[in-house]
CSV table of C-alpha atoms in Angstrom, one decimal:
chain,number,residue,atom,x,y,z
A,1,UNK,CA,-35.8,87.4,-103.8
A,2,UNK,CA,-32.4,86.0,-102.9
A,3,UNK,CA,-32.2,82.5,-101.6
A,4,UNK,CA,-31.1,78.9,-102.0
A,5,UNK,CA,-33.3,76.4,-103.7
A,6,UNK,CA,-33.2,72.7,-103.6
A,7,UNK,CA,-35.2,70.4,-105.9
A,8,UNK,CA,-37.0,68.2,-105.8
A,9,UNK,CA,-38.5,68.2,-102.3
A,10,UNK,CA,-39.2,64.4,-102.5
A,11,UNK,CA,-37.4,61.9,-104.6
A,12,UNK,CA,-37.8,58.2,-105.0
A,13,UNK,CA,-35.2,56.1,-106.6
A,14,UNK,CA,-34.9,52.5,-107.4
A,15,UNK,CA,-32.0,50.6,-105.9
A,16,UNK,CA,-28.9,50.6,-108.1
A,17,UNK,CA,-29.7,53.9,-109.9
A,18,UNK,CA,-27.8,57.1,-109.7
A,19,UNK,CA,-29.8,60.3,-108.8
A,20,UNK,CA,-28.8,63.9,-108.8
A,21,UNK,CA,-30.1,66.5,-106.3
A,22,UNK,CA,-30.2,70.1,-107.4
A,23,UNK,CA,-29.0,73.1,-105.4
A,24,UNK,CA,-29.1,76.6,-106.7
A,25,UNK,CA,-28.4,79.9,-105.0
A,26,UNK,CA,-28.6,83.5,-106.1
A,27,UNK,CA,-26.9,85.0,-103.1
A,28,UNK,CA,-23.6,85.4,-104.8
A,29,UNK,CA,-22.1,83.1,-102.2
A,30,UNK,CA,-18.7,81.5,-102.8
A,31,UNK,CA,-19.1,78.6,-100.5
A,32,UNK,CA,-21.7,75.8,-100.9
A,33,UNK,CA,-22.2,72.6,-98.8
A,34,UNK,CA,-24.1,69.4,-98.8
A,35,UNK,CA,-25.2,67.7,-95.6
A,36,UNK,CA,-27.0,64.5,-94.9
A,37,UNK,CA,-29.4,64.2,-92.0
A,38,UNK,CA,-30.4,61.0,-90.4
A,39,UNK,CA,-32.4,60.5,-87.2
A,40,UNK,CA,-30.1,60.8,-84.2
A,41,UNK,CA,-27.2,61.7,-86.3
A,42,UNK,CA,-27.6,65.4,-86.9
A,43,UNK,CA,-26.1,67.0,-90.0
A,44,UNK,CA,-23.1,65.3,-91.5
A,45,UNK,CA,-21.0,67.0,-94.1
A,46,UNK,CA,-20.8,65.2,-97.5
A,47,UNK,CA,-19.0,67.7,-99.7
A,48,UNK,CA,-18.2,71.4,-99.7
A,49,UNK,CA,-16.9,73.9,-102.2
A,50,UNK,CA,-15.3,77.2,-101.6
A,51,UNK,CA,-14.9,78.4,-105.2
A,52,UNK,CA,-16.0,77.4,-108.7
A,53,UNK,CA,-14.3,74.2,-110.0
A,54,UNK,CA,-13.1,73.3,-106.6
A,55,UNK,CA,-14.6,71.0,-103.9
A,56,UNK,CA,-13.5,69.0,-100.9
A,57,UNK,CA,-14.7,65.8,-99.4
A,58,UNK,CA,-16.5,66.1,-96.1
A,59,UNK,CA,-16.9,63.4,-93.5
A,60,UNK,CA,-19.1,61.0,-95.4
A,61,UNK,CA,-18.2,61.5,-99.1
A,62,UNK,CA,-18.2,57.8,-100.1
A,63,UNK,CA,-20.9,57.0,-102.7
A,64,UNK,CA,-21.4,60.7,-103.6
A,65,UNK,CA,-20.1,63.0,-106.2
A,66,UNK,CA,-20.4,66.7,-106.8
A,67,UNK,CA,-19.5,69.4,-109.4
A,68,UNK,CA,-19.2,73.1,-109.2
A,69,UNK,CA,-19.1,74.4,-112.7
A,70,UNK,CA,-21.0,77.5,-111.8
A,71,UNK,CA,-21.0,79.7,-108.7
A,72,UNK,CA,-24.7,79.4,-108.4
A,73,UNK,CA,-25.0,75.6,-108.6
A,74,UNK,CA,-23.7,72.7,-106.6
A,75,UNK,CA,-25.5,69.5,-107.7
A,76,UNK,CA,-25.0,66.3,-105.6
A,77,UNK,CA,-25.1,62.9,-107.3
A,78,UNK,CA,-26.0,59.9,-105.1
A,79,UNK,CA,-24.5,57.0,-106.8
A,80,UNK,CA,-25.4,53.3,-106.6
A,81,UNK,CA,-22.2,52.9,-104.5
A,82,UNK,CA,-23.9,54.7,-101.6
A,83,UNK,CA,-25.0,51.8,-99.4
A,84,UNK,CA,-27.7,53.6,-97.4
A,85,UNK,CA,-28.9,56.5,-99.5
A,86,UNK,CA,-32.3,57.0,-97.9
A,87,UNK,CA,-32.0,60.3,-96.0
A,88,UNK,CA,-32.8,63.9,-95.8
A,89,UNK,CA,-30.3,66.0,-97.8
A,90,UNK,CA,-29.6,69.7,-97.0
A,91,UNK,CA,-27.7,72.1,-99.2
A,92,UNK,CA,-26.3,75.3,-97.7
A,93,UNK,CA,-24.3,78.3,-98.9
A,94,UNK,CA,-22.3,81.0,-97.2
A,95,UNK,CA,-20.3,84.0,-98.4
A,96,UNK,CA,-17.1,82.2,-97.6
A,97,UNK,CA,-15.7,84.9,-95.5
A,98,UNK,CA,-15.1,84.6,-91.8
A,99,UNK,CA,-17.9,84.9,-89.3
A,100,UNK,CA,-20.8,84.6,-91.7
A,101,UNK,CA,-23.8,82.4,-91.4
A,102,UNK,CA,-24.8,79.6,-93.8
A,103,UNK,CA,-28.2,79.7,-95.5
A,104,UNK,CA,-30.1,76.5,-96.0
A,105,UNK,CA,-32.3,75.1,-98.7
A,106,UNK,CA,-35.5,73.4,-97.8
A,107,UNK,CA,-34.0,70.0,-98.2
A,108,UNK,CA,-34.7,66.9,-100.4
A,109,UNK,CA,-35.9,63.7,-98.9
A,110,UNK,CA,-34.6,60.8,-100.9
A,111,UNK,CA,-36.1,57.4,-100.6
A,112,UNK,CA,-34.7,54.3,-102.2
A,113,UNK,CA,-37.3,51.7,-103.0
B,1,UNK,CA,-10.7,68.2,-88.4
B,2,UNK,CA,-13.4,69.9,-86.3
B,3,UNK,CA,-15.6,67.8,-84.1
B,4,UNK,CA,-18.8,69.3,-82.6
B,5,UNK,CA,-20.6,67.5,-79.8
B,6,UNK,CA,-24.1,68.6,-78.7
B,7,UNK,CA,-26.1,67.7,-75.7
B,8,UNK,CA,-28.8,66.8,-74.9
B,9,UNK,CA,-30.2,65.1,-77.9
B,10,UNK,CA,-33.8,65.6,-76.6
B,11,UNK,CA,-35.1,68.1,-74.1
B,12,UNK,CA,-38.6,68.6,-72.7
B,13,UNK,CA,-39.5,71.6,-70.6
B,14,UNK,CA,-42.7,73.1,-69.3
B,15,UNK,CA,-43.9,76.3,-71.0
B,16,UNK,CA,-42.3,79.2,-69.2
B,17,UNK,CA,-39.2,77.4,-68.0
B,18,UNK,CA,-35.7,77.8,-69.5
B,19,UNK,CA,-33.9,75.5,-71.8
B,20,UNK,CA,-30.2,75.1,-72.2
B,21,UNK,CA,-28.4,73.3,-75.0
B,22,UNK,CA,-24.6,72.8,-74.8
B,23,UNK,CA,-22.0,72.2,-77.5
B,24,UNK,CA,-18.3,71.6,-77.4
B,25,UNK,CA,-15.8,71.9,-80.3
B,26,UNK,CA,-12.4,70.6,-80.9
B,27,UNK,CA,-10.6,73.0,-83.3
B,28,UNK,CA,-9.3,76.1,-81.5
B,29,UNK,CA,-9.1,77.8,-84.9
B,30,UNK,CA,-12.9,77.9,-85.1
B,31,UNK,CA,-14.1,81.5,-84.6
B,32,UNK,CA,-17.8,81.6,-85.5
B,33,UNK,CA,-20.6,79.7,-83.8
B,34,UNK,CA,-24.1,79.9,-85.2
B,35,UNK,CA,-27.2,78.2,-83.9
B,36,UNK,CA,-30.0,77.0,-86.2
B,37,UNK,CA,-33.6,76.2,-85.6
B,38,UNK,CA,-35.1,73.5,-87.8
B,39,UNK,CA,-38.8,73.3,-88.0
B,40,UNK,CA,-40.7,70.8,-90.0
B,41,UNK,CA,-41.7,72.3,-93.4
B,42,UNK,CA,-39.8,75.5,-92.7
B,43,UNK,CA,-36.2,74.5,-93.2
B,44,UNK,CA,-33.3,75.6,-91.0
B,45,UNK,CA,-32.8,79.2,-90.0
B,46,UNK,CA,-30.2,81.0,-88.1
B,47,UNK,CA,-31.5,82.2,-84.7
B,48,UNK,CA,-28.4,83.6,-83.1
B,49,UNK,CA,-24.6,83.5,-83.6
B,50,UNK,CA,-21.5,84.5,-81.7
B,51,UNK,CA,-18.0,85.3,-82.7
B,52,UNK,CA,-14.9,84.3,-80.9
B,53,UNK,CA,-14.1,87.7,-79.6
B,54,UNK,CA,-17.4,87.9,-77.6
B,55,UNK,CA,-18.3,85.9,-74.5
B,56,UNK,CA,-22.1,86.4,-74.6
B,57,UNK,CA,-24.8,87.6,-76.9
B,58,UNK,CA,-28.5,88.1,-76.2
B,59,UNK,CA,-31.5,88.6,-78.4
B,60,UNK,CA,-34.7,88.9,-76.5
B,61,UNK,CA,-35.4,85.4,-75.0
B,62,UNK,CA,-32.4,83.8,-76.6
B,63,UNK,CA,-28.8,84.0,-75.5
B,64,UNK,CA,-25.6,82.3,-76.4
B,65,UNK,CA,-22.4,82.1,-74.3
B,66,UNK,CA,-19.0,81.1,-75.5
B,67,UNK,CA,-16.0,79.9,-73.4
B,68,UNK,CA,-13.0,79.8,-75.8
B,69,UNK,CA,-10.7,78.4,-73.2
B,70,UNK,CA,-12.9,75.4,-72.5
B,71,UNK,CA,-14.1,75.3,-76.2
B,72,UNK,CA,-17.8,75.2,-75.4
B,73,UNK,CA,-20.8,77.3,-76.2
B,74,UNK,CA,-24.4,77.2,-75.0
B,75,UNK,CA,-27.8,78.3,-76.2
B,76,UNK,CA,-30.2,79.6,-73.5
B,77,UNK,CA,-33.9,80.0,-74.2
B,78,UNK,CA,-35.9,81.7,-71.4
B,79,UNK,CA,-39.6,81.8,-70.9
B,80,UNK,CA,-40.1,79.0,-73.4
B,81,UNK,CA,-43.2,78.9,-75.6
B,82,UNK,CA,-44.8,76.1,-77.6
B,83,UNK,CA,-43.5,77.6,-80.8
B,84,UNK,CA,-40.0,77.1,-79.5
B,85,UNK,CA,-40.4,73.4,-80.1
B,86,UNK,CA,-38.1,72.4,-82.9
B,87,UNK,CA,-34.7,70.8,-83.5
B,88,UNK,CA,-31.8,73.1,-82.7
B,89,UNK,CA,-28.3,72.7,-84.2
B,90,UNK,CA,-25.1,74.3,-83.1
B,91,UNK,CA,-22.2,74.8,-85.5
B,92,UNK,CA,-18.6,75.8,-85.6
B,93,UNK,CA,-17.0,77.5,-88.5
B,94,UNK,CA,-13.2,77.4,-88.9
B,95,UNK,CA,-11.1,80.4,-89.8
B,96,UNK,CA,-9.1,78.6,-92.4
B,97,UNK,CA,-9.2,78.9,-96.1
B,98,UNK,CA,-12.1,76.6,-96.7
B,99,UNK,CA,-14.4,78.1,-94.1
B,100,UNK,CA,-15.8,74.7,-93.3
B,101,UNK,CA,-19.0,74.6,-91.2
B,102,UNK,CA,-19.3,71.6,-88.8
B,103,UNK,CA,-22.6,70.9,-87.1
B,104,UNK,CA,-23.6,69.3,-83.9
B,105,UNK,CA,-26.0,66.3,-83.8
B,106,UNK,CA,-29.0,68.4,-82.9
B,107,UNK,CA,-31.3,68.8,-79.9
B,108,UNK,CA,-35.0,68.1,-80.2
B,109,UNK,CA,-36.7,70.6,-77.9
B,110,UNK,CA,-40.3,70.0,-76.8
B,111,UNK,CA,-42.1,72.7,-74.9
B,112,UNK,CA,-45.1,71.3,-73.0
B,113,UNK,CA,-48.0,73.7,-72.7
């Protein structure tokens, strides 16, 4: 079945450590996105990528890094520079063409302890 | 860049009543407006969308209206049911090269039996 998969579902990290969240899709989508969700803030765009080996900063990119070495994969690294990393992270993908919906993964809840 | 505002942030209605959620956007180049329903443990799924060349779209109890001149669009749910309780997000997708999707801050809808 086609879909978009995020892993892990829950992740705990010690303060000061980097952590990488996985996002894989087999929908043959060109575009992939990472969002952060906090209570009362909705979905805020961290990074997005339209094609392999290219990505753009979103609204809250500081403290995060991404790579897009393969079309299917768009991992997000939460670095120690991110001051408030505890949040729910959602990955999405879309075909990249006009007027098409985005498909979401199930999300990863990151807790810094 | 695009800015999407969504209101209200929370909404409680009695079962059987209608619910309306409103969004405004800033970028006149946006041409695709999806609505997503986020349920705990079920991820986010598209429930309805509208393109910029259409003023209204209906799917059973759910409808979306778009006013391009005023740059706002609304979700209407009629005959609400308890299973409609969820967080709803509106979004705007631009027509530029990067197809960026910008979300509203979400509306938590509670349908009271």
